[in-house]
mmCIF file with all atom_site columns, C-alpha atoms in Angstrom:
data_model
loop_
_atom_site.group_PDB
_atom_site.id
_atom_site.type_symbol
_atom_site.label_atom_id
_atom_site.label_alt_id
_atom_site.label_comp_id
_atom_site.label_asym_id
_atom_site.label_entity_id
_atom_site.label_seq_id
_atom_site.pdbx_PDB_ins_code
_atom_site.Cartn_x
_atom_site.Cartn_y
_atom_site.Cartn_z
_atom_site.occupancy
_atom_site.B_iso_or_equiv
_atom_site.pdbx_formal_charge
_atom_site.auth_seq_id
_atom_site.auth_comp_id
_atom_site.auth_asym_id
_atom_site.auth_atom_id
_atom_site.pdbx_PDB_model_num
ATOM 1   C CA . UNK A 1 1   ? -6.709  -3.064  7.510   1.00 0.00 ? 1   UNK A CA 1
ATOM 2   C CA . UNK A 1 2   ? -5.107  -2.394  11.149  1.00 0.00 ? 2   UNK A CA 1
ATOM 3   C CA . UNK A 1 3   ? -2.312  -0.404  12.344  1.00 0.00 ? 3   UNK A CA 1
ATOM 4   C CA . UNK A 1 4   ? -0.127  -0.526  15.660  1.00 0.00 ? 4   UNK A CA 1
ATOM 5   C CA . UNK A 1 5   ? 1.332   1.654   18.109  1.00 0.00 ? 5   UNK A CA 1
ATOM 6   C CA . UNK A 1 6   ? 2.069   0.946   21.680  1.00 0.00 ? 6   UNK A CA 1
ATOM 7   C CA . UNK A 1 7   ? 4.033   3.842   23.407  1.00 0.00 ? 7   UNK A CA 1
ATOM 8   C CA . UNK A 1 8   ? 6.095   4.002   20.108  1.00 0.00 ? 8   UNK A CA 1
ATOM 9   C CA . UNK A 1 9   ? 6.827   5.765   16.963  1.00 0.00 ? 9   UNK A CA 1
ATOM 10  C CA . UNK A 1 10  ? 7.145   3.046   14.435  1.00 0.00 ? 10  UNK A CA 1
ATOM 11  C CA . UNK A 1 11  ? 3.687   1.398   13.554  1.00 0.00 ? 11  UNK A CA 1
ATOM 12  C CA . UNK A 1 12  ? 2.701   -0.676  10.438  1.00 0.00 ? 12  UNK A CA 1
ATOM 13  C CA . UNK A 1 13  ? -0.272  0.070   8.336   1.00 0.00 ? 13  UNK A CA 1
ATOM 14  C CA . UNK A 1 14  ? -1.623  -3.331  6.518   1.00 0.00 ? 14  UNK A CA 1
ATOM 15  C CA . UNK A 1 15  ? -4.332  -3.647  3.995   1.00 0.00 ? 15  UNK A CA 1
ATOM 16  C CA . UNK A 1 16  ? -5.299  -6.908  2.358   1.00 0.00 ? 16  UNK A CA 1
ATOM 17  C CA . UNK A 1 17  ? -6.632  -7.324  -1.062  1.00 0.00 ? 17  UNK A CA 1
ATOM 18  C CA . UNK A 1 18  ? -8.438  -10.268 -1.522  1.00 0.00 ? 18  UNK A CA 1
ATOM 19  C CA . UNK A 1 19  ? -9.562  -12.381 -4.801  1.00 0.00 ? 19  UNK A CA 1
ATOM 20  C CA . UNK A 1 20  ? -12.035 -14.743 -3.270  1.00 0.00 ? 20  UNK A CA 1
ATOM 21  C CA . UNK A 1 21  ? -10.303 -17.521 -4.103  1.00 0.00 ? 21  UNK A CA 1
ATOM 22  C CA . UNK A 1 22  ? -9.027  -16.412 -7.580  1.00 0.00 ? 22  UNK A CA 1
ATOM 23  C CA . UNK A 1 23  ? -6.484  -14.329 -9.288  1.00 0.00 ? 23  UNK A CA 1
ATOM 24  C CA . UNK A 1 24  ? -6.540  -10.730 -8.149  1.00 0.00 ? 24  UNK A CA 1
ATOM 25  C CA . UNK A 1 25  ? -8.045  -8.515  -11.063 1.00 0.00 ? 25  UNK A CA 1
ATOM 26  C CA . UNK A 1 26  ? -6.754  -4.890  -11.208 1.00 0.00 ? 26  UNK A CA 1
ATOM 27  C CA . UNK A 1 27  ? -8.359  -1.269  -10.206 1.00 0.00 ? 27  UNK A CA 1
ATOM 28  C CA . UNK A 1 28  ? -8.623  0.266   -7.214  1.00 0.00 ? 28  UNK A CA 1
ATOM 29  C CA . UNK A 1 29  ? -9.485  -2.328  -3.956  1.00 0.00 ? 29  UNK A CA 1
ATOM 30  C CA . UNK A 1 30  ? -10.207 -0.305  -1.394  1.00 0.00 ? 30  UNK A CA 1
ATOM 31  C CA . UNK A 1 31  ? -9.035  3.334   1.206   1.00 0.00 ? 31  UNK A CA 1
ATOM 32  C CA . UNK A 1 32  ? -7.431  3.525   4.201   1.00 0.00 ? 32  UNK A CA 1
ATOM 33  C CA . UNK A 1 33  ? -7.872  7.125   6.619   1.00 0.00 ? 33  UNK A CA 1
ATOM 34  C CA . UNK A 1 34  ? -4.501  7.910   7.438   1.00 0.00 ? 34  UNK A CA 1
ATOM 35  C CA . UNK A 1 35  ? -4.160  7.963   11.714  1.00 0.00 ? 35  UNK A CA 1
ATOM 36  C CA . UNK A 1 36  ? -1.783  9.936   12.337  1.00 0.00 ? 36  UNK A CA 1
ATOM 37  C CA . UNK A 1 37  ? 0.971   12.145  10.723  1.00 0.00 ? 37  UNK A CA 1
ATOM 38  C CA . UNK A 1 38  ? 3.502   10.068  9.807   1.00 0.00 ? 38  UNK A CA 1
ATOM 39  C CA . UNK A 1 39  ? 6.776   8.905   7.537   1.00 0.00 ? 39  UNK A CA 1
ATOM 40  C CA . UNK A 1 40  ? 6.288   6.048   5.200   1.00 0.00 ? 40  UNK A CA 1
ATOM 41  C CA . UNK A 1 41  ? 10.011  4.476   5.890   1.00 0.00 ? 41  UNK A CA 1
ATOM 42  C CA . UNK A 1 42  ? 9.406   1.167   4.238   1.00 0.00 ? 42  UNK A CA 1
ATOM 43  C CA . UNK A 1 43  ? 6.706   -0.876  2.425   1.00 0.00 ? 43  UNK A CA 1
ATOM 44  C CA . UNK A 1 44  ? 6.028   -5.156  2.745   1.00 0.00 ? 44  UNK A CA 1
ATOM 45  C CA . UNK A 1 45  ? 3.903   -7.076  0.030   1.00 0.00 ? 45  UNK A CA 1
ATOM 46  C CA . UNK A 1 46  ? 3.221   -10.762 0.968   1.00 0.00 ? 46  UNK A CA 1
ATOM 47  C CA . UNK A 1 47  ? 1.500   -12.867 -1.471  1.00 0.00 ? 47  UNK A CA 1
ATOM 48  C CA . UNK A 1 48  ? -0.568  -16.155 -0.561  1.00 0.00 ? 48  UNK A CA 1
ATOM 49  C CA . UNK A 1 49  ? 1.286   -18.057 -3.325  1.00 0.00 ? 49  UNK A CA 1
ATOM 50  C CA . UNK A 1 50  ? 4.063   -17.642 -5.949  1.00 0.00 ? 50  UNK A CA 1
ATOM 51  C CA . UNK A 1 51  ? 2.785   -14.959 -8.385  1.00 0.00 ? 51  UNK A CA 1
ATOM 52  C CA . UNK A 1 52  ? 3.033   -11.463 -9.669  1.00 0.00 ? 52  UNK A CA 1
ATOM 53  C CA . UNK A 1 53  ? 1.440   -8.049  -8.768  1.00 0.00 ? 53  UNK A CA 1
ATOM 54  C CA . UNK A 1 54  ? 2.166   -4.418  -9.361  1.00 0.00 ? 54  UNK A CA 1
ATOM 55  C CA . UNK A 1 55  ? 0.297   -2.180  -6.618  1.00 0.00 ? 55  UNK A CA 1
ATOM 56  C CA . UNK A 1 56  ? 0.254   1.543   -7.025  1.00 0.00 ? 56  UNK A CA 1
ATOM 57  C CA . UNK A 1 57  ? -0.614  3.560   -3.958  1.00 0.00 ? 57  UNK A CA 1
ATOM 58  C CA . UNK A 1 58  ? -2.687  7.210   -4.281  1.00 0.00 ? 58  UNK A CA 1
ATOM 59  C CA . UNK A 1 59  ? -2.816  9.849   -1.471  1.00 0.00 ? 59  UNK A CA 1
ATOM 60  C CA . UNK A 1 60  ? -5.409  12.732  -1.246  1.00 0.00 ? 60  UNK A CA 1
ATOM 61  C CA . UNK A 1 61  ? -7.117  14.896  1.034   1.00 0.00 ? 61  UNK A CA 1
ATOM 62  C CA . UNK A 1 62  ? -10.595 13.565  2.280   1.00 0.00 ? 62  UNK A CA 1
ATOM 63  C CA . UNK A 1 63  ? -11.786 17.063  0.781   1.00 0.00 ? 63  UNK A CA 1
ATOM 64  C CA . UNK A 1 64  ? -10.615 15.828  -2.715  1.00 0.00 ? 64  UNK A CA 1
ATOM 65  C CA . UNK A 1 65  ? -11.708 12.348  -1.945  1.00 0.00 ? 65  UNK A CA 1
ATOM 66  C CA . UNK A 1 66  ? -11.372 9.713   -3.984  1.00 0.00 ? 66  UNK A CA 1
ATOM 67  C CA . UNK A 1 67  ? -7.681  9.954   -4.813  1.00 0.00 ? 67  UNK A CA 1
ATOM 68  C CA . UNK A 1 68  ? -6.779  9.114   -8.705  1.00 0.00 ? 68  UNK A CA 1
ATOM 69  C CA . UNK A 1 69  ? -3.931  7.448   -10.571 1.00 0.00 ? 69  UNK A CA 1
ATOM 70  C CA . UNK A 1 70  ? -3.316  11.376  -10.499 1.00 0.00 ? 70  UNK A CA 1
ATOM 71  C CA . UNK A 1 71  ? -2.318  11.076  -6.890  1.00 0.00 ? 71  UNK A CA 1
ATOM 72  C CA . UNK A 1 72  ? 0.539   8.270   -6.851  1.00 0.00 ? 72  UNK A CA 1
ATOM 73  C CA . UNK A 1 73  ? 2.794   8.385   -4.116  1.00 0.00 ? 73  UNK A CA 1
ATOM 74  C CA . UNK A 1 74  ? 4.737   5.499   -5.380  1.00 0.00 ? 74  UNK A CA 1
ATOM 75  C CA . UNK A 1 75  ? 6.414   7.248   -8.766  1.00 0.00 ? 75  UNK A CA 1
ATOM 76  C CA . UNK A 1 76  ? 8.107   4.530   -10.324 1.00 0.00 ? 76  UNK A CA 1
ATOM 77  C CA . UNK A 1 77  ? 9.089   2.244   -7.532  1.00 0.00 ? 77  UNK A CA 1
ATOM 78  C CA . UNK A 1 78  ? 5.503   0.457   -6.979  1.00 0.00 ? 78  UNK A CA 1
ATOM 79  C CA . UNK A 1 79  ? 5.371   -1.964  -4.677  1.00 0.00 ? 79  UNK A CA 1
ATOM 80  C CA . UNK A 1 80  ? 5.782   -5.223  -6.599  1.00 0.00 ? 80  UNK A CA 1
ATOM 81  C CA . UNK A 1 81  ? 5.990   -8.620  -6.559  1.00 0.00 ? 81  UNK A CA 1
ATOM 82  C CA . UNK A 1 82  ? 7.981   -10.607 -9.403  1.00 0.00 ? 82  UNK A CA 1
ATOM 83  C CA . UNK A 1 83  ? 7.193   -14.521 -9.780  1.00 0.00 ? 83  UNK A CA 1
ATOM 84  C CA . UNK A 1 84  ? 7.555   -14.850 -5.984  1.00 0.00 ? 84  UNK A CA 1
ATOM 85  C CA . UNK A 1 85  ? 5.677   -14.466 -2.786  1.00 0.00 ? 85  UNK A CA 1
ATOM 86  C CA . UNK A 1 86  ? 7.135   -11.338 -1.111  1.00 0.00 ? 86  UNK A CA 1
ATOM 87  C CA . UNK A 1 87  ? 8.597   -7.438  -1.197  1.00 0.00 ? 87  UNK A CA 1
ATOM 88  C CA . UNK A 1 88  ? 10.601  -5.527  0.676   1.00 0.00 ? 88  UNK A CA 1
ATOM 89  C CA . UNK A 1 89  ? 11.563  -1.900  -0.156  1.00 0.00 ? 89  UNK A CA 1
ATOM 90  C CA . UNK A 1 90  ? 13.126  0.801   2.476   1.00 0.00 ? 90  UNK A CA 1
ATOM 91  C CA . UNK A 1 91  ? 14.541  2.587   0.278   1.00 0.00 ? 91  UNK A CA 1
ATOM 92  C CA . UNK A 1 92  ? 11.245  4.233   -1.719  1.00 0.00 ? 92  UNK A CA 1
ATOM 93  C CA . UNK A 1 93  ? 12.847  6.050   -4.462  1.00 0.00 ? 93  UNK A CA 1
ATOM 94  C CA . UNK A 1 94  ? 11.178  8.909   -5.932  1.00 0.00 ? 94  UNK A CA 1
ATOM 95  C CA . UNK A 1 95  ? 8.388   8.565   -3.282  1.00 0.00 ? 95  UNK A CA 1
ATOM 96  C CA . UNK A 1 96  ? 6.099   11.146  -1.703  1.00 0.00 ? 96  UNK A CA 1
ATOM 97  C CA . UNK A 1 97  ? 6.594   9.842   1.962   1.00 0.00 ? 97  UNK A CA 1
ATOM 98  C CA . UNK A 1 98  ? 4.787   12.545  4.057   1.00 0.00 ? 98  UNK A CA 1
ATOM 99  C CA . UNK A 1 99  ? 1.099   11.630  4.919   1.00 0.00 ? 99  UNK A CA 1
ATOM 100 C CA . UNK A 1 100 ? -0.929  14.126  7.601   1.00 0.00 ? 100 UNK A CA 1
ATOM 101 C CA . UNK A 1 101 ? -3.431  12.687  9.611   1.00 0.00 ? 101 UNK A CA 1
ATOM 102 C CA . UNK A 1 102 ? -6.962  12.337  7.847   1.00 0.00 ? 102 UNK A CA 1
ATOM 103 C CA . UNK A 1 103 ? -5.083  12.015  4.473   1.00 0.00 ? 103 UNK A CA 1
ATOM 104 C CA . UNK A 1 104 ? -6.731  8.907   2.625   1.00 0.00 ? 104 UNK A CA 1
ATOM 105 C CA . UNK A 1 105 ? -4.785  6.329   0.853   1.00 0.00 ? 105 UNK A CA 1
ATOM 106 C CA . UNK A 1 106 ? -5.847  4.162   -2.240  1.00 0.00 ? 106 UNK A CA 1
ATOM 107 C CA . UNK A 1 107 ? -4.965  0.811   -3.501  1.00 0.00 ? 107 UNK A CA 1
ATOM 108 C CA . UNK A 1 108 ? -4.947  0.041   -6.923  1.00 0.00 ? 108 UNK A CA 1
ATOM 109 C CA . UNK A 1 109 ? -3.739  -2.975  -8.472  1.00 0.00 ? 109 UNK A CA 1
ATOM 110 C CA . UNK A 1 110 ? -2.207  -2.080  -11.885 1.00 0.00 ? 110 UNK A CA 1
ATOM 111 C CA . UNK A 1 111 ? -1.489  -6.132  -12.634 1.00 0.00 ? 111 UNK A CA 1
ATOM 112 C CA . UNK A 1 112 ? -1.321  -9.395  -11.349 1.00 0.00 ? 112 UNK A CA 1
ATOM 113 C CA . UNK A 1 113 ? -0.992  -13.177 -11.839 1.00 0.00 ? 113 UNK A CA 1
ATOM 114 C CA . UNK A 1 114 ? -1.832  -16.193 -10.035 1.00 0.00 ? 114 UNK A CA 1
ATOM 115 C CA . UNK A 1 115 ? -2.174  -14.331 -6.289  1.00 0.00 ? 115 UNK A CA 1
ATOM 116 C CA . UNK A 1 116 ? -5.707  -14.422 -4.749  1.00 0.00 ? 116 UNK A CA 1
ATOM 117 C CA . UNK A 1 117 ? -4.815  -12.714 -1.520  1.00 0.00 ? 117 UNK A CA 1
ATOM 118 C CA . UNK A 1 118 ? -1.687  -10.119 -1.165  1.00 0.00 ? 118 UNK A CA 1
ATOM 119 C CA . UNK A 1 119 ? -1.254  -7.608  2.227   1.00 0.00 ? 119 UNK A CA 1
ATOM 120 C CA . UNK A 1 120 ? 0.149   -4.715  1.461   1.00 0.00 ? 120 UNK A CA 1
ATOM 121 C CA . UNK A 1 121 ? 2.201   -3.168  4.757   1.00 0.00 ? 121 UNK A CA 1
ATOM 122 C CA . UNK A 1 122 ? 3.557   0.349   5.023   1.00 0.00 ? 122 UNK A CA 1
ATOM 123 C CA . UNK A 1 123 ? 6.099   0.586   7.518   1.00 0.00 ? 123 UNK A CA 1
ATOM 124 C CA . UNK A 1 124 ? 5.420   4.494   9.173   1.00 0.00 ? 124 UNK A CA 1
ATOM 125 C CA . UNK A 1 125 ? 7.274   6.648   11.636  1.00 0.00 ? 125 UNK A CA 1
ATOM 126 C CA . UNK A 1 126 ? 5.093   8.673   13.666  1.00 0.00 ? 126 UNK A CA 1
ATOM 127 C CA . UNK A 1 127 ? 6.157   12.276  13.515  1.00 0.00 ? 127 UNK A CA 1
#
């Protein structure tokens, strides 16, 4: 997990979900504490070989903490990779695309094939 921002108000968010050196299984891999407020204005998936995965992303308060398939921000435009090694999406239909700083973010992987190691990037706009 890392995020950047030098003296600017784009920054990337990653998070890596990691096999161990075999296929990815599916559930939830893992939270990320949101920085700063912020836009979600894109999303990058980039697999370590030619594969599939569906990731759904959940968003909750750390009061309500842990966030549930209840708590999608994705809708049904998940992040997804199709017999390939990458994803690109700007466009984030249907998408909840607010977060407020402290906010925590969940990755679940609702399917995959063949990938052992994905990074999921959301591509933010400081407000």
């Amino acid at each position: 997990m890392g995020f950047s921002l030098v003296g600017r108000k784009e920054a990337g968010l990653s998070f890596i979900i990691d096999g161990s050196g075999a296929a990815i299984t599916t559930g939830e891999k893992g939270h990320i504490d949101v920085p700063f407020k912020c836009t979600i204005v894109g999303q990058r998936l980039f697999a370590d070989q030619s594969g599939s995965i569906v990731i759904d992303i959940w968003k909750d308060t750390y009061a309500n903490f842990p966030p549930t398939v209840a708590d999608t921000i994705t809708a049904a435009a998940k992040p997804t990779i199709v017999a390939g090694i990458k994803d690109s999406d700007d466009a984030l239909t249907g998408w909840t695309k607010s977060l407020a700083e402290g906010e925590i973010l969940a990755f679940n992987v609702d399917s995959c094939t063949t990938i052992e190691r994905c990074t999921v990037v959301l591509r933010l706009k400081k407000a």
